[in-house]
Short mmCIF file of C-alpha atoms in Angstrom, two decimals:
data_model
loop_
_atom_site.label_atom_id
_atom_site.label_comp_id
_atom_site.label_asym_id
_atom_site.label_seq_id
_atom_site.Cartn_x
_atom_site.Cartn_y
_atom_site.Cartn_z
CA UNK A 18 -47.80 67.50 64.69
CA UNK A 19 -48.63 70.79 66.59
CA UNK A 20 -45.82 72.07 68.94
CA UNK A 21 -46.42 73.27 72.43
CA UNK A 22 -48.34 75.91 72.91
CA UNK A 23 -48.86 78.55 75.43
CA UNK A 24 -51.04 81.19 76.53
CA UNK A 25 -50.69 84.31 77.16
CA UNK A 26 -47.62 84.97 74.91
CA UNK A 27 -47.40 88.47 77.37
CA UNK A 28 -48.79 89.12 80.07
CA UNK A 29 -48.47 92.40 82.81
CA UNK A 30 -49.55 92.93 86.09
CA UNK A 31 -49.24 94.70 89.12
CA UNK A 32 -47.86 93.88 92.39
CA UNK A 33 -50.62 91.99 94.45
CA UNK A 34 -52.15 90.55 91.94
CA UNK A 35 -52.61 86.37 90.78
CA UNK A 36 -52.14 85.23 87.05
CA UNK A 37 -52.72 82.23 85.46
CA UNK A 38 -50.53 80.53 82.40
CA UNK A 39 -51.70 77.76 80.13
CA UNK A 40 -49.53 74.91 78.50
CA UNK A 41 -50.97 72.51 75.65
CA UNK A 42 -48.13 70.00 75.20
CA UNK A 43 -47.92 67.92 72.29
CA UNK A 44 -50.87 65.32 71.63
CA UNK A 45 -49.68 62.07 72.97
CA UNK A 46 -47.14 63.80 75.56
CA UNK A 47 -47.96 63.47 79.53
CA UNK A 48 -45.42 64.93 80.89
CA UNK A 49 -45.73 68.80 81.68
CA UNK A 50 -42.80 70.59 83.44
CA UNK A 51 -42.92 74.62 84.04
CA UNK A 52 -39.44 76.50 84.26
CA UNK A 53 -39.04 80.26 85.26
CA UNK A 54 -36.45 81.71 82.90
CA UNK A 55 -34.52 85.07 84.41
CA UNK A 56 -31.59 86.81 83.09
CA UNK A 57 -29.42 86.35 86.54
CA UNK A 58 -30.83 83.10 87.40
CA UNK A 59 -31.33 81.10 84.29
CA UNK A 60 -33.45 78.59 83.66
CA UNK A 61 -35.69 77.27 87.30
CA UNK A 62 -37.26 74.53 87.36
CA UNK A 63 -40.32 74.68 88.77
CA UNK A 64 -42.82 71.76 88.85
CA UNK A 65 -43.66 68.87 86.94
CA UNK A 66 -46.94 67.30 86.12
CA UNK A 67 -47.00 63.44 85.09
CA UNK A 68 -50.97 62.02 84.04
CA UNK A 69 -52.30 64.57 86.52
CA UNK A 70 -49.88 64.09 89.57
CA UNK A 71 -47.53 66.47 90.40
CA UNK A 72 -43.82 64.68 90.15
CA UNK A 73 -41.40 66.95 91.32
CA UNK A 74 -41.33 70.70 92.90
CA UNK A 75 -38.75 73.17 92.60
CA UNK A 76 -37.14 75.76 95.12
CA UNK A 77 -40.23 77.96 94.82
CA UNK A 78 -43.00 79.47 97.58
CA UNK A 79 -46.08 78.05 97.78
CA UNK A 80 -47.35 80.95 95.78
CA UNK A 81 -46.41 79.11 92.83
CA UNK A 82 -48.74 75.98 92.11
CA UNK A 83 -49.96 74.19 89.20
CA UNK A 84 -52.52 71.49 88.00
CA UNK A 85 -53.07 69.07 85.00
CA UNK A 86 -55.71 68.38 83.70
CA UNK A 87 -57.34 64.87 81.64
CA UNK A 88 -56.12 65.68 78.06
CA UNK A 89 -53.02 66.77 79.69
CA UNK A 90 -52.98 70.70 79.36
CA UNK A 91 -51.47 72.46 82.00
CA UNK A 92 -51.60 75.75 84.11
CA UNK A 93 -50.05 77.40 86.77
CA UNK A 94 -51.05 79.67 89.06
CA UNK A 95 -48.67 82.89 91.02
CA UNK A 96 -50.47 84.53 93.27
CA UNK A 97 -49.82 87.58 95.38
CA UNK A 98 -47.38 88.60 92.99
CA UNK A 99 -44.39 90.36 93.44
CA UNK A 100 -41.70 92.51 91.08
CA UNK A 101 -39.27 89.32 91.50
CA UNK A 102 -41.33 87.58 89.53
CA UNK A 103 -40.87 89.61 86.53
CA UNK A 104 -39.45 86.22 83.80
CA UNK A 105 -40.08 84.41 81.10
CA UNK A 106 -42.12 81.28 81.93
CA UNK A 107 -41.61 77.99 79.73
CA UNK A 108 -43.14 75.35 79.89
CA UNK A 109 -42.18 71.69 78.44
CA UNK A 110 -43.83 68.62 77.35
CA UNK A 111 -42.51 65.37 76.72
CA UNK A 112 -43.42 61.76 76.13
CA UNK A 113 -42.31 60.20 79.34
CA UNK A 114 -41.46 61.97 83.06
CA UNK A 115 -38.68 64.21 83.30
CA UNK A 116 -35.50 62.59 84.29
CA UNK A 117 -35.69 59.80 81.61
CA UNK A 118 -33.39 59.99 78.79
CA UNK A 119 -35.73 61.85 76.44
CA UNK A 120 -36.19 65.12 74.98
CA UNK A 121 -38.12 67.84 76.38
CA UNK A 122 -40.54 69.78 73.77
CA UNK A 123 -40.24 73.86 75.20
CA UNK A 124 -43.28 75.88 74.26
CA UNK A 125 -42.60 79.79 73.22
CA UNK A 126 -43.13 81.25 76.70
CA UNK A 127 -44.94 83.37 78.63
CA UNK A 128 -43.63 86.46 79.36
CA UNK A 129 -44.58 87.97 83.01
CA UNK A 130 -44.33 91.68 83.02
CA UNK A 131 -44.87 92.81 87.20
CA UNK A 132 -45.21 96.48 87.59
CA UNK B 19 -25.70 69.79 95.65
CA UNK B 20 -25.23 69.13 92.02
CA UNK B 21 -23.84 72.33 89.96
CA UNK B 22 -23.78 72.64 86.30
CA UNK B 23 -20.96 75.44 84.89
CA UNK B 24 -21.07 76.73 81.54
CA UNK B 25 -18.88 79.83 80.93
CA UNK B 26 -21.22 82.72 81.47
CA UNK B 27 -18.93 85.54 78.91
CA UNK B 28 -20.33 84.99 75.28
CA UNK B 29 -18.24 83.53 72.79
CA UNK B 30 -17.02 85.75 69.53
CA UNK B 31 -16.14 83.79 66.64
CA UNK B 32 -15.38 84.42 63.11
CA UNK B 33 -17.88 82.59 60.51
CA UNK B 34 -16.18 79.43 59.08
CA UNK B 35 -14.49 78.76 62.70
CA UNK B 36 -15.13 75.71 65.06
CA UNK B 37 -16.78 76.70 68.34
CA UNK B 38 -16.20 74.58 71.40
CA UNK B 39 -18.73 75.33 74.15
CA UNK B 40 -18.03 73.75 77.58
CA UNK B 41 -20.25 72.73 80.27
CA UNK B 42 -18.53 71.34 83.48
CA UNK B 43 -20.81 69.78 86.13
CA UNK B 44 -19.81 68.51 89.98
CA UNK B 45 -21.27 66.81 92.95
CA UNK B 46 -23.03 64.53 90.11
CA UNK B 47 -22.50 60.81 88.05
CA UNK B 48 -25.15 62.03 85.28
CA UNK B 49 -26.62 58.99 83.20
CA UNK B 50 -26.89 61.38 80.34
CA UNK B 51 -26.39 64.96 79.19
CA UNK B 52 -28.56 66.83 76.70
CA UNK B 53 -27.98 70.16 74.42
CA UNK B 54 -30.22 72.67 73.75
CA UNK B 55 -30.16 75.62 71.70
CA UNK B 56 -31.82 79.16 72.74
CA UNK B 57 -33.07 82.29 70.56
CA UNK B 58 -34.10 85.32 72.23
CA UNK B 59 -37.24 85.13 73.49
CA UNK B 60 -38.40 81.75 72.66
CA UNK B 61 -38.10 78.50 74.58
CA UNK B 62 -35.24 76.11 73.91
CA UNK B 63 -35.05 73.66 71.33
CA UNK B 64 -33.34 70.06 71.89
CA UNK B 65 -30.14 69.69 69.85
CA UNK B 66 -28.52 66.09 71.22
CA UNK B 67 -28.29 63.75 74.06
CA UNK B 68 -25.06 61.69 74.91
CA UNK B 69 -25.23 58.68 77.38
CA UNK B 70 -22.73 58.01 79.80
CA UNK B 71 -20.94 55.16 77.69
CA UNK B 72 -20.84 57.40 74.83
CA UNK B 73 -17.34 58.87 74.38
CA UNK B 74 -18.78 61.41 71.23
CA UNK B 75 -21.61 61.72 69.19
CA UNK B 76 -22.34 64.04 66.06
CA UNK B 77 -25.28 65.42 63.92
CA UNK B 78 -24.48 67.01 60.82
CA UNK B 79 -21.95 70.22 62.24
CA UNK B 80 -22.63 69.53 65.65
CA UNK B 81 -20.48 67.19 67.89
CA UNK B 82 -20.61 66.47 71.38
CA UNK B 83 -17.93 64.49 74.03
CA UNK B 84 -18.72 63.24 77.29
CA UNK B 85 -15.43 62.87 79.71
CA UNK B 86 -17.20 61.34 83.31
CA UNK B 87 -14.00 61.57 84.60
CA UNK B 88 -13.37 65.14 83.78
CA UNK B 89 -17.05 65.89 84.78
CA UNK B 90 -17.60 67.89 81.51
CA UNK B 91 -18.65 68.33 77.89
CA UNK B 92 -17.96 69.71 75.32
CA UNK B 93 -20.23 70.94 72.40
CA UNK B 94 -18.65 72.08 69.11
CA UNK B 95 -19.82 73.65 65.72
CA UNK B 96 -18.10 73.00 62.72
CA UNK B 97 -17.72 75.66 60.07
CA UNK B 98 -19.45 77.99 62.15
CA UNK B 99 -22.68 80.26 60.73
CA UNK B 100 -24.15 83.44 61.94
CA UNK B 101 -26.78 81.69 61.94
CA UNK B 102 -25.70 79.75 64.25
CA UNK B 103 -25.72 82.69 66.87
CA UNK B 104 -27.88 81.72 69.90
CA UNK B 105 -27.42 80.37 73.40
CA UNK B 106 -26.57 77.29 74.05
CA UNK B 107 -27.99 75.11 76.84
CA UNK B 108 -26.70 71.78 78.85
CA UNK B 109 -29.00 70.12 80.86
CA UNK B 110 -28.06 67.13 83.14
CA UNK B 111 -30.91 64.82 85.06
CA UNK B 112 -31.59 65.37 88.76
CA UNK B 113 -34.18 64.15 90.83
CA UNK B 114 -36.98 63.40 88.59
CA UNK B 115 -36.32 66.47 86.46
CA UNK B 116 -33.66 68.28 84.01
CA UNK B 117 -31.58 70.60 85.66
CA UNK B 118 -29.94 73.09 83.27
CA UNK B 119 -27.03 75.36 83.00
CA UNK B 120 -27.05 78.85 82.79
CA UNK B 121 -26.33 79.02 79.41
CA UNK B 122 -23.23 80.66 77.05
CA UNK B 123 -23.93 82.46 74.23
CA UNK B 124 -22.56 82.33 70.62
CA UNK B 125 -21.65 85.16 68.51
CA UNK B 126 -20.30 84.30 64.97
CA UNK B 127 -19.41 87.00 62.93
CA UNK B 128 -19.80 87.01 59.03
#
């Protein structure tokens, strides 16, 4: 069975700019949850996507958003973007909504280079 | 608002040694409590979940206790690898999602 995958592995940008990430979750999962990952702040949750309707939202501006698609795959969307948002950005697929006692599948990561 | 602690200095063990990692969490009656491990660079991988009525559970080296009235848990390696270098993740359920801890990171020197 074919982990999660996600694309761009790297990505860099400049200040001002919007980027888009992609997240295949494992065939048969639903659930699609996006985390920023920074060295001081750890692991963020961001948002979660359940059958195409987002579940839960983090503590981030609306310049994050995301969007699920039929066959599950995810992507999210930072716009105007700004050196702060310099991270590593996982996503995570799993068989039923976050919160339930089950395991979360983490892809490899994108990571977000702002310049 | 809930708070996860895990001890933020990185742990230095010698290879054959137990390592206890701790993860303290307050403001919070968790149902559950999950383990992750962490390699640089790549996303974390699920280790073990203990429920709430579970005192301890194990998996080959790995063993983990759940004290609800101490508000913490502990994760420990048996005969410790270098290998076994990597951070190591709690996560606790919040509000319709997996909140995590900051991490600690093991060291274990051949």
């Amino acid at each position: 069975k074919a982990g999660v995958t996600q694309t761009p592995r790297y990505l860099i940008k400049t200040r001002g700019q919007q980027v888009t990430l992609s997240c295949s979750p494992i065939s048969g999962h639903r659930s699609v949850s996006w985390y920023q990952q920074t060295p001081g702040q750890g692991l963020q949750f961001l948002f979660e996507y359940f059958s195409e309707t987002q579940r839960n939202k983090g503590n981030f501006p609306g310049r994050f958003s995301g969007r699920q698609f039929s066959n599950s795959r995810s992507e999210m969307n930072v716009s105007t973007l700004e050196l702060g948002d310099s991270a590593l950005y996982l996503c995570a697929s799993s068989s039923i909504p976050s919160g339930g006692d089950n395991e979360q599948f983490f892809g490899p990561g994108t990571r977000l280079t702002v310049l | 608002s809930q708070k996860i602690e895990q001890n933020s200095e990185a742990l230095n063990i010698q290879e054959g040694k137990t390592a206890t990692l701790t993860c303290n969490y307050t403001n919070y009656s968790p149902a559950y409590l999950q383990w992750y491990r962490q390699d640089p660079g790549r996303g974390p991988v699920f280790l073990l979940l203990i429920r709430e009525n579970e005192k301890e559970k194990r998996k080959e080296r790995l063993k983990v206790t759940f004290d609800t009235t101490l508000k913490q848990s502990l994760f420990h390696i048996t005969a410790s690898q270098p290998a076994d270098s990597a951070t190591y993740l709690c996560a606790l359920p919040g509000g319709y999602k997996l909140i995590f801890g900051s991490g600690t990171r093991l060291l274990v020197r051949p």
